[in-house]
Each structure stands twice: as C-alpha cells, then as structure tokens.
Amino acid sequence: FFNYRILAPQPGYEEQVGEILEKMRTILREPPESDFALIQYVDLISHQDMGANLEFFEKAIEIEPKYSLAYAGIANAYIMLGAYCYLPAKESYPKALEAAGKAIELDNSLAEAHCALGNAFYEHNWDWENAEKSFLLGLKSNPGYSFGHASYAYFLLLLARFDEAYR
C-alpha cells in the first residue's frame, strides 16, 4: 500500500511519493481508514517489506523533515525488525526509541509515537512502568487508535493482567 519500492523505477517517482505522503496525512488522521493504513505499514510480514517501508519513511523525512508520523513509522519498523530478529535488538531498539522520541518531540499528541515508545520500552528495556505510561498517553491522545489498544492489551497479557487486557 505505502511501499515506495514499487514507485522507484517509475519516472517522476519523487512527485508520486509526495502525493502518497499527502494521502497518508489524510488517511492516517481520519477513522476508520487510519487503522487500516497503519496496519498496512506496521503489521509487516517479511524482512524485505519491513526494510522497504523503513526506506519509505526515511524518504518521507527527506521530503518533509518535520513529518512526525514518518518518525513513528520508522520506530515501528525498527521494533518489528528487532521483534522478528531481522536485526539485533541492540541495533534495532535504540533506533526505535530514537525515532519515537523524535516523533514525540515534533508532535507530543501523536498516539502512534507514544505507543511505539511503549512497545520499545517493554520489548527491549523491560521497562514496564514507562511502557505503560507511554501506552496510556498515546491512548489518551487518540482513544480510537485500535493498534495502540491491541499493543497495550498484549502488554497487559504479558504481565498476567488478564482482566485489564480484555477490557
């Protein structure tokens, strides 16, 4: 869906990337499309797809350096690369933390960034307290962010807080 690798060989691909970024800004801010679009770049199944999406978001930042959602996308891509062992955790999670931190610096209300930070905190640092704070901040800023709810529920399940996870 947002895989810029498909656009690369075509003439005028820079303009196409810009058009896709404009669509992303619109789609990712309007429910219910926002959840669908986010799943398209977060729930990736292969190393190549993760790498291509990572490249796409890096290209987005080249075009628009203050595009906070692209930093959140980078954070999520690095989290997935680490979670699926495509990159060593000592390499992927610090990059995820940095990208999520940059996204929050640019837009402190961005649920995607806070929830990515929550995932990085618990998956890599085992920092349950800061992970939960990050998830709750993200879900407070966007209560309709279903991927954030799913991530937080999974986190709660890992802590054996079953009743809270199923709410």
mmCIF file of C-alpha atoms in Angstrom:
data_model
loop_
_atom_site.group_PDB
_atom_site.id
_atom_site.type_symbol
_atom_site.label_atom_id
_atom_site.label_comp_id
_atom_site.label_asym_id
_atom_site.label_seq_id
_atom_site.Cartn_x
_atom_site.Cartn_y
_atom_site.Cartn_z
ATOM 1 C CA PHE A 1 0.000 0.000 0.000
ATOM 2 C CA PHE A 2 2.673 2.534 1.053
ATOM 3 C CA ASN A 3 5.643 0.596 -0.238
ATOM 4 C CA TYR A 4 7.768 3.160 -2.084
ATOM 5 C CA ARG A 5 9.862 0.372 -3.609
ATOM 6 C CA ILE A 6 7.040 -0.038 -6.149
ATOM 7 C CA LEU A 7 7.409 3.607 -7.191
ATOM 8 C CA ALA A 8 11.190 3.732 -7.502
ATOM 9 C CA PRO A 9 11.601 2.637 -11.140
ATOM 10 C CA GLN A 10 8.871 4.903 -12.485
ATOM 11 C CA PRO A 11 9.633 8.334 -13.958
ATOM 12 C CA GLY A 12 8.503 11.154 -11.691
ATOM 13 C CA TYR A 13 8.563 8.996 -8.600
ATOM 14 C CA GLU A 14 9.525 11.944 -6.348
ATOM 15 C CA GLU A 15 6.179 13.580 -7.139
ATOM 16 C CA GLN A 16 4.381 10.284 -6.537
ATOM 17 C CA VAL A 17 5.997 9.945 -3.120
ATOM 18 C CA GLY A 18 4.846 13.472 -2.304
ATOM 19 C CA GLU A 19 1.299 12.621 -3.400
ATOM 20 C CA ILE A 20 1.319 9.456 -1.296
ATOM 21 C CA LEU A 21 2.539 11.438 1.709
ATOM 22 C CA GLU A 22 -0.386 13.802 1.264
ATOM 23 C CA LYS A 23 -2.764 10.837 1.124
ATOM 24 C CA MET A 24 -1.110 9.335 4.214
ATOM 25 C CA ARG A 25 -1.624 12.555 6.138
ATOM 26 C CA THR A 26 -5.293 12.475 5.236
ATOM 27 C CA ILE A 27 -5.910 8.761 5.679
ATOM 28 C CA LEU A 28 -3.993 8.355 8.914
ATOM 29 C CA ARG A 29 -5.958 11.123 10.570
ATOM 30 C CA GLU A 30 -9.460 10.031 9.582
ATOM 31 C CA PRO A 31 -11.113 6.964 11.136
ATOM 32 C CA PRO A 32 -11.700 4.193 10.176
ATOM 33 C CA GLU A 33 -9.117 4.395 7.409
ATOM 34 C CA SER A 34 -6.434 5.335 9.924
ATOM 35 C CA ASP A 35 -6.372 1.874 11.468
ATOM 36 C CA PHE A 36 -6.307 0.148 8.096
ATOM 37 C CA ALA A 37 -3.482 2.328 6.820
ATOM 38 C CA LEU A 38 -1.438 1.937 9.973
ATOM 39 C CA ILE A 39 -1.759 -1.828 9.864
ATOM 40 C CA GLN A 40 -0.521 -1.696 6.283
ATOM 41 C CA TYR A 41 2.867 -0.378 7.377
ATOM 42 C CA VAL A 42 3.164 -1.771 10.881
ATOM 43 C CA ASP A 43 1.995 -5.374 10.587
ATOM 44 C CA LEU A 44 4.650 -6.394 8.084
ATOM 45 C CA ILE A 45 5.410 -9.987 7.227
ATOM 46 C CA SER A 46 8.847 -10.062 5.675
ATOM 47 C CA HIS A 47 12.259 -8.555 6.189
ATOM 48 C CA GLN A 48 12.142 -7.075 2.693
ATOM 49 C CA ASP A 49 8.784 -5.385 3.343
ATOM 50 C CA MET A 50 9.999 -4.003 6.655
ATOM 51 C CA GLY A 51 13.135 -2.666 5.033
ATOM 52 C CA ALA A 52 11.192 -1.155 2.135
ATOM 53 C CA ASN A 53 8.775 0.559 4.483
ATOM 54 C CA LEU A 54 11.666 1.824 6.573
ATOM 55 C CA GLU A 55 13.187 3.298 3.407
ATOM 56 C CA PHE A 56 9.848 4.843 2.525
ATOM 57 C CA PHE A 57 9.584 6.665 5.843
ATOM 58 C CA GLU A 58 13.193 7.795 5.647
ATOM 59 C CA LYS A 59 12.408 9.218 2.197
ATOM 60 C CA ALA A 60 9.324 10.910 3.660
ATOM 61 C CA ILE A 61 11.547 12.617 6.229
ATOM 62 C CA GLU A 62 13.933 13.762 3.492
ATOM 63 C CA ILE A 63 10.959 15.404 1.776
ATOM 64 C CA GLU A 64 9.397 16.741 4.973
ATOM 65 C CA PRO A 65 11.834 16.645 7.941
ATOM 66 C CA LYS A 66 9.171 17.547 10.500
ATOM 67 C CA TYR A 67 6.695 14.831 9.499
ATOM 68 C CA SER A 68 6.205 13.214 12.902
ATOM 69 C CA LEU A 69 4.146 10.281 11.659
ATOM 70 C CA ALA A 70 7.046 9.170 9.451
ATOM 71 C CA TYR A 71 9.276 9.006 12.547
ATOM 72 C CA ALA A 72 6.601 6.888 14.253
ATOM 73 C CA GLY A 73 6.612 4.634 11.189
ATOM 74 C CA ILE A 74 10.391 4.290 11.460
ATOM 75 C CA ALA A 75 10.074 3.441 15.148
ATOM 76 C CA ASN A 76 7.501 0.739 14.402
ATOM 77 C CA ALA A 77 9.594 -0.694 11.565
ATOM 78 C CA TYR A 78 12.645 -0.984 13.827
ATOM 79 C CA ILE A 79 10.530 -2.560 16.561
ATOM 80 C CA MET A 80 9.313 -5.197 14.101
ATOM 81 C CA LEU A 81 12.835 -5.776 12.736
ATOM 82 C CA GLY A 82 14.017 -6.406 16.293
ATOM 83 C CA ALA A 83 10.986 -8.432 17.359
ATOM 84 C CA TYR A 84 11.344 -10.805 14.396
ATOM 85 C CA CYS A 85 15.138 -10.980 14.822
ATOM 86 C CA TYR A 86 15.936 -9.473 11.421
ATOM 87 C CA LEU A 87 18.211 -7.018 13.229
ATOM 88 C CA PRO A 88 19.979 -7.498 16.547
ATOM 89 C CA ALA A 89 17.983 -5.996 19.412
ATOM 90 C CA LYS A 90 20.971 -3.858 20.421
ATOM 91 C CA GLU A 91 20.762 -2.250 16.978
ATOM 92 C CA SER A 92 17.028 -2.043 16.295
ATOM 93 C CA TYR A 93 15.560 -0.934 19.621
ATOM 94 C CA PRO A 94 17.807 2.070 20.250
ATOM 95 C CA LYS A 95 16.874 3.274 16.757
ATOM 96 C CA ALA A 96 13.202 2.677 17.531
ATOM 97 C CA LEU A 97 13.498 4.637 20.777
ATOM 98 C CA GLU A 98 15.269 7.481 18.982
ATOM 99 C CA ALA A 99 12.689 7.658 16.184
ATOM 100 C CA ALA A 100 9.735 7.514 18.593
ATOM 101 C CA GLY A 101 11.371 10.212 20.715
ATOM 102 C CA LYS A 102 11.816 12.424 17.651
ATOM 103 C CA ALA A 103 8.170 11.906 16.658
ATOM 104 C CA ILE A 104 7.056 12.919 20.154
ATOM 105 C CA GLU A 105 9.372 15.927 20.084
ATOM 106 C CA LEU A 106 7.677 17.035 16.867
ATOM 107 C CA ASP A 107 4.123 16.189 17.967
ATOM 108 C CA ASN A 108 3.565 15.275 21.603
ATOM 109 C CA SER A 109 -0.048 14.314 20.865
ATOM 110 C CA LEU A 110 0.823 11.598 18.328
ATOM 111 C CA ALA A 111 -0.646 8.324 19.601
ATOM 112 C CA GLU A 112 1.386 6.252 17.130
ATOM 113 C CA ALA A 113 4.635 7.593 18.587
ATOM 114 C CA HIS A 114 3.681 7.102 22.237
ATOM 115 C CA CYS A 115 2.501 3.554 21.585
ATOM 116 C CA ALA A 116 5.663 2.756 19.595
ATOM 117 C CA LEU A 117 7.659 4.033 22.544
ATOM 118 C CA GLY A 118 5.593 1.801 24.838
ATOM 119 C CA ASN A 119 6.387 -1.217 22.657
ATOM 120 C CA ALA A 120 10.101 -0.415 22.639
ATOM 121 C CA PHE A 121 10.164 0.131 26.395
ATOM 122 C CA TYR A 122 8.679 -3.249 27.221
ATOM 123 C CA GLU A 123 10.096 -5.359 24.396
ATOM 124 C CA HIS A 124 13.682 -4.228 24.732
ATOM 125 C CA ASN A 125 14.196 -2.489 28.058
ATOM 126 C CA TRP A 126 11.643 -4.468 30.078
ATOM 127 C CA ASP A 127 10.680 -1.115 31.497
ATOM 128 C CA TRP A 128 7.089 -1.912 32.411
ATOM 129 C CA GLU A 129 6.381 1.392 34.143
ATOM 130 C CA ASN A 130 7.438 3.649 31.267
ATOM 131 C CA ALA A 131 5.865 1.313 28.733
ATOM 132 C CA GLU A 132 2.504 1.606 30.439
ATOM 133 C CA LYS A 133 2.828 5.381 30.764
ATOM 134 C CA SER A 134 3.574 5.632 27.047
ATOM 135 C CA PHE A 135 0.640 3.440 26.058
ATOM 136 C CA LEU A 136 -1.735 5.398 28.275
ATOM 137 C CA LEU A 137 -0.502 8.740 26.919
ATOM 138 C CA GLY A 138 -0.980 7.535 23.372
ATOM 139 C CA LEU A 139 -4.445 6.153 24.012
ATOM 140 C CA LYS A 140 -5.449 9.296 25.873
ATOM 141 C CA SER A 141 -4.474 11.422 22.880
ATOM 142 C CA ASN A 142 -6.339 9.127 20.467
ATOM 143 C CA PRO A 143 -8.822 6.774 22.190
ATOM 144 C CA GLY A 144 -9.814 5.348 18.806
ATOM 145 C CA TYR A 145 -6.320 4.106 17.939
ATOM 146 C CA SER A 146 -7.051 0.384 17.734
ATOM 147 C CA PHE A 147 -3.473 -0.738 17.071
ATOM 148 C CA GLY A 148 -2.479 1.083 20.260
ATOM 149 C CA HIS A 149 -5.233 -0.714 22.163
ATOM 150 C CA ALA A 150 -4.102 -4.052 20.742
ATOM 151 C CA SER A 151 -0.468 -3.372 21.679
ATOM 152 C CA TYR A 152 -1.424 -2.279 25.175
ATOM 153 C CA ALA A 153 -3.659 -5.331 25.642
ATOM 154 C CA TYR A 154 -0.798 -7.616 24.581
ATOM 155 C CA PHE A 155 1.490 -5.833 27.045
ATOM 156 C CA LEU A 156 -1.081 -6.376 29.825
ATOM 157 C CA LEU A 157 -1.402 -10.061 28.905
ATOM 158 C CA LEU A 158 2.366 -10.479 29.242
ATOM 159 C CA LEU A 159 2.093 -9.069 32.748
ATOM 160 C CA ALA A 160 -0.744 -11.508 33.530
ATOM 161 C CA ARG A 161 -3.174 -8.600 33.977
ATOM 162 C CA PHE A 162 -5.849 -10.525 32.112
ATOM 163 C CA ASP A 163 -8.941 -8.665 33.295
ATOM 164 C CA GLU A 164 -7.480 -5.321 32.223
ATOM 165 C CA ALA A 165 -6.291 -6.718 28.885
ATOM 166 C CA TYR A 166 -9.757 -7.927 27.933
ATOM 167 C CA ARG A 167 -11.486 -4.587 28.632
#
